[in-house]
Short mmCIF file of C-alpha atoms in Angstrom, two decimals:
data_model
loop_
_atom_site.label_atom_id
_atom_site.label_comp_id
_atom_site.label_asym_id
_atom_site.label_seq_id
_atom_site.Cartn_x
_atom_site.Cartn_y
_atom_site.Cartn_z
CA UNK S 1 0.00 0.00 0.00
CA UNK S 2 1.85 3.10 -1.17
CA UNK S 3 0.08 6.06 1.15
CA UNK S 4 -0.84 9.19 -0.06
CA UNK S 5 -1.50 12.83 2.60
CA UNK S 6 -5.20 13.27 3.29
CA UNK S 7 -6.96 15.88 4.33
CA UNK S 8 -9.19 15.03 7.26
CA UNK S 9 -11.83 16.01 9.96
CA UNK S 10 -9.87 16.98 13.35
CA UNK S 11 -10.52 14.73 16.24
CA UNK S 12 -10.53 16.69 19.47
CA UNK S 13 -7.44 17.58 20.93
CA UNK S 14 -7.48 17.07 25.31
CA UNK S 15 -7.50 20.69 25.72
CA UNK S 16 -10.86 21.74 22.86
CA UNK S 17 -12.25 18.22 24.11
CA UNK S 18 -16.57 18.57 24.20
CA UNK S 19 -17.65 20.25 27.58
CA UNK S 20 -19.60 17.04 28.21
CA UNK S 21 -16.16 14.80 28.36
CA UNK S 22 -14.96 14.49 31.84
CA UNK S 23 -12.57 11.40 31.91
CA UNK S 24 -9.84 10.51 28.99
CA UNK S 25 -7.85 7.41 28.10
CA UNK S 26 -5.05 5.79 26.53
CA UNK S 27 -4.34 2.08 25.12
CA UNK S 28 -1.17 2.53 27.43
CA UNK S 29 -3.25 3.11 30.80
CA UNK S 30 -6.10 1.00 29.71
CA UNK S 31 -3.66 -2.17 29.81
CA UNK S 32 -2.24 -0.90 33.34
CA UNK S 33 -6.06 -1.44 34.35
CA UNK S 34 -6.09 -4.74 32.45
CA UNK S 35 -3.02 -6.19 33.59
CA UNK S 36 -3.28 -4.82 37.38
CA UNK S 37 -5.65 -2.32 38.67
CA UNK S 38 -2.97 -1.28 41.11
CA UNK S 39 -0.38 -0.57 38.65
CA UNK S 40 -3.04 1.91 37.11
CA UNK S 41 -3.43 4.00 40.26
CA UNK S 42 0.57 3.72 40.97
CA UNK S 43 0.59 5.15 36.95
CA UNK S 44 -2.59 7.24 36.81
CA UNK S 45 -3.45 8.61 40.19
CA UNK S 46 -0.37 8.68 42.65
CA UNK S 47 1.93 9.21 39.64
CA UNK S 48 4.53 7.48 41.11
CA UNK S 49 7.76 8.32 39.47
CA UNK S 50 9.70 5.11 37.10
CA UNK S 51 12.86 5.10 35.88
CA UNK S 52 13.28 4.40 32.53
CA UNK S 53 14.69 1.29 31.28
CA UNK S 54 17.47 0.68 28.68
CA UNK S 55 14.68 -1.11 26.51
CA UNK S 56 11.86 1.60 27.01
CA UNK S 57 14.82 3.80 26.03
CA UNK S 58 15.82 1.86 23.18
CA UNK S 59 12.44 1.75 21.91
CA UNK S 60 11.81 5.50 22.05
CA UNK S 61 15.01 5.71 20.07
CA UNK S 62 14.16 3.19 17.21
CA UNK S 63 10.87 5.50 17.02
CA UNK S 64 12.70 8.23 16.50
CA UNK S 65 14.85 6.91 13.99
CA UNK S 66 11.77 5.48 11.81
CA UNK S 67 9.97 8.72 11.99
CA UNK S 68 12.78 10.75 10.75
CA UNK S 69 13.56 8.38 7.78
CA UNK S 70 10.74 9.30 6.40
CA UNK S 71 11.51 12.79 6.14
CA UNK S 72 14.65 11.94 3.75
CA UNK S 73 13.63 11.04 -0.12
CA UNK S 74 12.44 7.73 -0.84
CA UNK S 75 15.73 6.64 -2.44
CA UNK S 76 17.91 7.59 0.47
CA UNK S 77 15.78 5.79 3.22
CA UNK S 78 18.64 3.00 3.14
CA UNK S 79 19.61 0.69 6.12
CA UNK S 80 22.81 3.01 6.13
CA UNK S 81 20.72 6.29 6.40
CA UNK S 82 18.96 5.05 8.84
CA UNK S 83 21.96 3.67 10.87
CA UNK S 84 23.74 7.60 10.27
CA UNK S 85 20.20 8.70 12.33
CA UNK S 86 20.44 6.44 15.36
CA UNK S 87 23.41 8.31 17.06
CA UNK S 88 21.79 12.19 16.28
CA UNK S 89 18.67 11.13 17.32
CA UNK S 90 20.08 9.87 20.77
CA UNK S 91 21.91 13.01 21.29
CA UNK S 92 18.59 14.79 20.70
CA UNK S 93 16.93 12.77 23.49
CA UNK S 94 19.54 13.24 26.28
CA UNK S 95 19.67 16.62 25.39
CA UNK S 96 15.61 16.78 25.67
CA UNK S 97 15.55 14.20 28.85
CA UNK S 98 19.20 14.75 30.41
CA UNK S 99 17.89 12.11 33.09
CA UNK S 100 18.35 9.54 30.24
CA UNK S 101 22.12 9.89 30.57
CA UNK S 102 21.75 7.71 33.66
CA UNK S 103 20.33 4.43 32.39
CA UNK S 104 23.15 3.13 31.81
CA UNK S 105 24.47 4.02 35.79
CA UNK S 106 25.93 0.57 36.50
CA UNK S 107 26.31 -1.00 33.46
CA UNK S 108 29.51 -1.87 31.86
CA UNK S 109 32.22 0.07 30.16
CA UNK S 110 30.79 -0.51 26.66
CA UNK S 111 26.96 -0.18 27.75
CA UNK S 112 26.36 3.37 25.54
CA UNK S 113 28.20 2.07 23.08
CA UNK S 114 26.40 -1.53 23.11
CA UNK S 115 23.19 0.38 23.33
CA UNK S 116 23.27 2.13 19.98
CA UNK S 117 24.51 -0.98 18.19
CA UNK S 118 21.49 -2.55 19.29
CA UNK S 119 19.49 0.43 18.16
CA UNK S 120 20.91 -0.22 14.44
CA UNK S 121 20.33 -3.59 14.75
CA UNK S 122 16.76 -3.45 15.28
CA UNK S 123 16.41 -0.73 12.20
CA UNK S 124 18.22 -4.08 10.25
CA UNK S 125 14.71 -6.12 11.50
CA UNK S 126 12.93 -3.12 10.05
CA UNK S 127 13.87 -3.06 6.57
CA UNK S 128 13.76 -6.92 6.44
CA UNK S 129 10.03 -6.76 6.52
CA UNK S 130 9.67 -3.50 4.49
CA UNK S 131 11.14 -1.44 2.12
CA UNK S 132 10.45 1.93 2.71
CA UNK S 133 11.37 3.50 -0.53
CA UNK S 134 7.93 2.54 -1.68
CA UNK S 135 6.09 4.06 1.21
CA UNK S 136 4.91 8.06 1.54
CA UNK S 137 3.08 7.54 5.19
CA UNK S 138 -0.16 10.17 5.38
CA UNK S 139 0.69 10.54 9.53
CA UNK S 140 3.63 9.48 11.56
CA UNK S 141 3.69 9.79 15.36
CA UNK S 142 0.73 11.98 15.25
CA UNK S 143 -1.86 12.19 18.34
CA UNK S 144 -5.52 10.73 17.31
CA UNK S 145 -8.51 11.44 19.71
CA UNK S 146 -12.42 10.65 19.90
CA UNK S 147 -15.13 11.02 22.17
CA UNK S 148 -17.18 8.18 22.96
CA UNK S 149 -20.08 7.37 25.20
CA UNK S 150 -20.58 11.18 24.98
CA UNK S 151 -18.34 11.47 28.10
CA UNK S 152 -14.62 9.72 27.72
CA UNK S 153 -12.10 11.05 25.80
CA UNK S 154 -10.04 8.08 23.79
CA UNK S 155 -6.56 9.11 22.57
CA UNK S 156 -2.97 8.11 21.41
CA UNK S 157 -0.19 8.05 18.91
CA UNK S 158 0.28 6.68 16.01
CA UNK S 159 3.36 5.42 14.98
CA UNK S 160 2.58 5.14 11.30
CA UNK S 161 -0.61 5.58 9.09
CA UNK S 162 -0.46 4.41 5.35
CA UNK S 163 -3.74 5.72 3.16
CA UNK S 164 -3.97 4.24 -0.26
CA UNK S 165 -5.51 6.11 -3.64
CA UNK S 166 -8.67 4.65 -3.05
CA UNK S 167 -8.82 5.94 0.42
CA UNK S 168 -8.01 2.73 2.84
CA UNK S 169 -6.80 2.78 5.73
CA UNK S 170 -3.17 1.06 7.25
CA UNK S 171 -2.00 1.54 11.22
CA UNK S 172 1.22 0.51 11.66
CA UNK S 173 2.64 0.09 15.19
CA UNK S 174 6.41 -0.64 16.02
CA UNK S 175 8.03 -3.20 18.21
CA UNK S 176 11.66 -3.27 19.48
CA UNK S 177 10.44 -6.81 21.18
CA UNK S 178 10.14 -9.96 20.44
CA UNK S 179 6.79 -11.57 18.12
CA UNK S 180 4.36 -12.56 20.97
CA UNK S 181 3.11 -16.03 20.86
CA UNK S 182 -0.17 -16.71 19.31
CA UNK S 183 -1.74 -17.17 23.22
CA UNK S 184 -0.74 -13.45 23.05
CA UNK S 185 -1.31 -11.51 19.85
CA UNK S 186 -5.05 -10.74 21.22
CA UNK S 187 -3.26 -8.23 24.09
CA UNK S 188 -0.85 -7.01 21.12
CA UNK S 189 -3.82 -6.16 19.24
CA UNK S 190 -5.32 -4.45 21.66
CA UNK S 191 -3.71 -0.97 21.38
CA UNK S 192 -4.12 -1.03 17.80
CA UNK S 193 -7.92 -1.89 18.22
CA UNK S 194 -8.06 1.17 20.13
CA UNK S 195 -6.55 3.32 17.35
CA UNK S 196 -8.85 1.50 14.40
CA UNK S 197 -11.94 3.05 17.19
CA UNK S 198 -10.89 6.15 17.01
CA UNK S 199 -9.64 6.13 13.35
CA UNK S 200 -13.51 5.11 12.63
CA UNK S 201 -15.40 7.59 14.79
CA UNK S 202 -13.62 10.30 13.62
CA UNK S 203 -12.99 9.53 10.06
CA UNK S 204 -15.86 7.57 9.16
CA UNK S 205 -12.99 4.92 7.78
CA UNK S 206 -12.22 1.44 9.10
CA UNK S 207 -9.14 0.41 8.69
CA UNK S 208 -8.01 -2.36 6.20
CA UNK S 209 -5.07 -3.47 8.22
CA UNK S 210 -3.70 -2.86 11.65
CA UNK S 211 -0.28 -4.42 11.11
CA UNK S 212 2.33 -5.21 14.18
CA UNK S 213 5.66 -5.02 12.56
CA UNK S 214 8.26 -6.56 15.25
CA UNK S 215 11.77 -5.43 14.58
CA UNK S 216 13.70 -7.78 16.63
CA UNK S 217 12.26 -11.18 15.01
CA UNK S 218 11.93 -9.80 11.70
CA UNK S 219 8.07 -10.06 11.44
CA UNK S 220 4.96 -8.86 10.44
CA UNK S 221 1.43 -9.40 11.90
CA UNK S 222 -1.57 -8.04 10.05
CA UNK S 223 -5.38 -8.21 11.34
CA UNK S 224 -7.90 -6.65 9.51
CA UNK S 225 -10.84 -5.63 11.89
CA UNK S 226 -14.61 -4.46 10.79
CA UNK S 227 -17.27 -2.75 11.70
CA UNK S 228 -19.18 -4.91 14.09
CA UNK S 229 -15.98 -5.64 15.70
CA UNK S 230 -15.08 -2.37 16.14
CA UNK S 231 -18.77 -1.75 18.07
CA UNK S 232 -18.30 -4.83 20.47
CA UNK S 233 -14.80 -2.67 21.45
CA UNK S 234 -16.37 0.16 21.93
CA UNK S 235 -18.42 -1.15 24.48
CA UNK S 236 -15.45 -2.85 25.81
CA UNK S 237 -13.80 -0.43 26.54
CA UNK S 238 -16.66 1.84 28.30
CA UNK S 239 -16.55 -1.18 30.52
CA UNK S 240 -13.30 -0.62 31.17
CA UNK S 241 -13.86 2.96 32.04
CA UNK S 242 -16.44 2.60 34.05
CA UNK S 243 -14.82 -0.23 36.10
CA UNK S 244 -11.97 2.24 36.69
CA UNK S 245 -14.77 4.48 37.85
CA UNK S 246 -16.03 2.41 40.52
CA UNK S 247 -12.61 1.43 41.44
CA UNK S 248 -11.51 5.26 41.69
CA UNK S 249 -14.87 6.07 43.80
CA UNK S 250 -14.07 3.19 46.22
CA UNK S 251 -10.85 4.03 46.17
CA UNK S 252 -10.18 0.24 45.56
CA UNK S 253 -7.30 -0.91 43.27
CA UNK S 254 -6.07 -4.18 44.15
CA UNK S 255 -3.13 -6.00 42.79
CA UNK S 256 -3.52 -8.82 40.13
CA UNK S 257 -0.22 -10.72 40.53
CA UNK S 258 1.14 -12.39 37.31
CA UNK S 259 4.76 -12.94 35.12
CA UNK S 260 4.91 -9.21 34.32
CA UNK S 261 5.23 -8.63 38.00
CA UNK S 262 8.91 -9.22 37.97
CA UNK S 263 9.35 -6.18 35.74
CA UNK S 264 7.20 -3.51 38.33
CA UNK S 265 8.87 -0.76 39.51
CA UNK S 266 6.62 -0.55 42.45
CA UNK S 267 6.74 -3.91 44.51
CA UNK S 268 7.56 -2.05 47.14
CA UNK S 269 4.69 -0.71 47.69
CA UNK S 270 2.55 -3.72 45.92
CA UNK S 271 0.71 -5.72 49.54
CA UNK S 272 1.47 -9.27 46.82
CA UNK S 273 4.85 -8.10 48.11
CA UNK S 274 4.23 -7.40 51.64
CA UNK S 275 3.87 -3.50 50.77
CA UNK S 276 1.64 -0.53 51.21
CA UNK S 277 0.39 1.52 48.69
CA UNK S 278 0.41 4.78 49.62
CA UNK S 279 -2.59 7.12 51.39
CA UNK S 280 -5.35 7.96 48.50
CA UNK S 281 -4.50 11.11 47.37
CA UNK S 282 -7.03 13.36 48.65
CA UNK S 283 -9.36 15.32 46.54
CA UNK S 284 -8.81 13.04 43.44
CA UNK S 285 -12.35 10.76 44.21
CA UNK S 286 -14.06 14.20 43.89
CA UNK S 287 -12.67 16.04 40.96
CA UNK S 288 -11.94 14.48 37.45
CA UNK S 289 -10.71 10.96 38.84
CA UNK S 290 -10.69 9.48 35.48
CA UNK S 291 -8.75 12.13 33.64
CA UNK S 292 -5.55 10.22 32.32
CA UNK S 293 -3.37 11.30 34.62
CA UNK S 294 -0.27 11.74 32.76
CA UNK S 295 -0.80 15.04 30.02
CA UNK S 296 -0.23 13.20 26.84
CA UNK S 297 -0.27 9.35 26.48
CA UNK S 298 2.87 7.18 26.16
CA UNK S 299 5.45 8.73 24.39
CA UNK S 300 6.19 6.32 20.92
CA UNK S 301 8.13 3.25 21.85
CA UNK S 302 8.16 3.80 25.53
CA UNK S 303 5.53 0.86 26.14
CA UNK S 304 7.47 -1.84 23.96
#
């Protein structure tokens, strides 16, 4: 699918949202509440601080990298452009985030330099499954939004969208990990699903493909969604809201231990680890408790 730019309706941005919205979400928080309802109010409503990890950093960077090829002309988007990116582009974060400078606090001697080798060799994954020389993306990284249930803000970012001549539709999400096995690919899905919502109720357009390109194995998972599908989400994910709802009024998140434990920052304070949260913050049960908490969703990569 070779994209073409489109002109298009403007979703609502957070801040010219409809007076009658009074909560927002992300696919990022959404799966906190999915996978734990305690990690959500460490995330969403304490706001716990987290360090960020040499693979969240990693996949920030590959982001990066990807976005900016695109800006060069289609014949110079080479593996070797994009390898001459990975080094600027990592510069530009630390200089933006100079906290980033201390990942690698610890590590050894060649950890920086290890880092950005495995940077390029992800980009390597990437242009094993495409070739982007025959690609003119309509969007990259760009913040989508819709209101549904006439009161919840939806929102996140696109890595990639592709729009053909005849006007379909292509989301294209990176991964820096590894392909998820088949058990899994319904939680991979997930964020995309979210996107293809708000992709539809703002553009009238349901995607043809929501593709999961993962750079590290080198492959490509496509699922085309419709309509009806799309409807039964919706609803899903109202439940979802709602259930966060209750859980903020009770002020009642409690911790749903599993294998992604082991990579929390917060067992410390988790009671499956003979913690304590900390006290409720005060006020939040009375004044916009669902508002997603952080001011823009996940930055690109981050959540890999």
């Amino acid at each position: 699918m070779t994209a073409e730019p489109v002109t298009t309706p403007q979703s609502p941005s957070p801040a010219q949202a409809p007076p009658t919205v009074r909560a927002s979400l992300s696919p990022s928080r959404a799966a906190d509440f999915k996978t734990c309802p305690l990690l959500y109010r460490f995330r969403s409503i304490d706001r716990l601080p987290e360090r960020t990890t040499i693979e969240q950093a990693r996949g920030t960077l590959v982001h990066a990298v990807l976005e900016r090829l695109f800006d060069l002309p289609a014949q110079g988007r080479t593996p070797a452009a994009a390898g001459d990116l990975v080094a600027p582009q990592w510069d530009r974060m630390v200089t933006e985030q100079p906290e980033l400078a201390g990942i690698f606090d610890g590590a050894e001697p060649a950890g920086p330099v290890e880092f950005l080798r495995s940077a390029a060799g992800l980009l390597e994954g990437y242009f094993a499954v495409e070739d982007p020389t025959r690609l003119e993306p309509a969007e990259r990284e760009s913040l989508i939004s819709a209101v549904v249930d006439e009161e919840l803000l939806i929102r996140g970012y696109l890595d990639r969208l592709d729009v053909a001549p005849d006007g379909a539709l292509r989301v294209v999400d990176y991964k820096t990990g590894g392909a998820p096995r088949e058990a899994f690919e319904a939680r991979a899905l997930f964020q995309l699903k979210f996107y293809a919502l708000v992709l539809w109720r703002t553009r009238g357009v349901v995607p043809k493909v929501l593709r999961l390109l993962y750079l590290r194995d080198a492959e490509v998972l496509d699922y085309a969604p419709d309509a009806e599908e799309l409807v039964r989400f919706e609803r899903t994910v109202v439940a979802l809201w709602r259930a966060i709802e209750q859980a903020t009024d009770r002020q009642d998140f409690r911790p749903r231990p599993s294998r992604l434990c082991d990579w929390c920052s917060h067992q410390a304070l988790c009671p499956s680890f003979g913690g304590t949260p900390p006290p409720f913050p005060v006020g939040v049960a009375g004044a916009d408790p669902l508002r997603d908490a952080r001011s823009a969703p996940a930055a690109p990569g981050a959540d890999d």
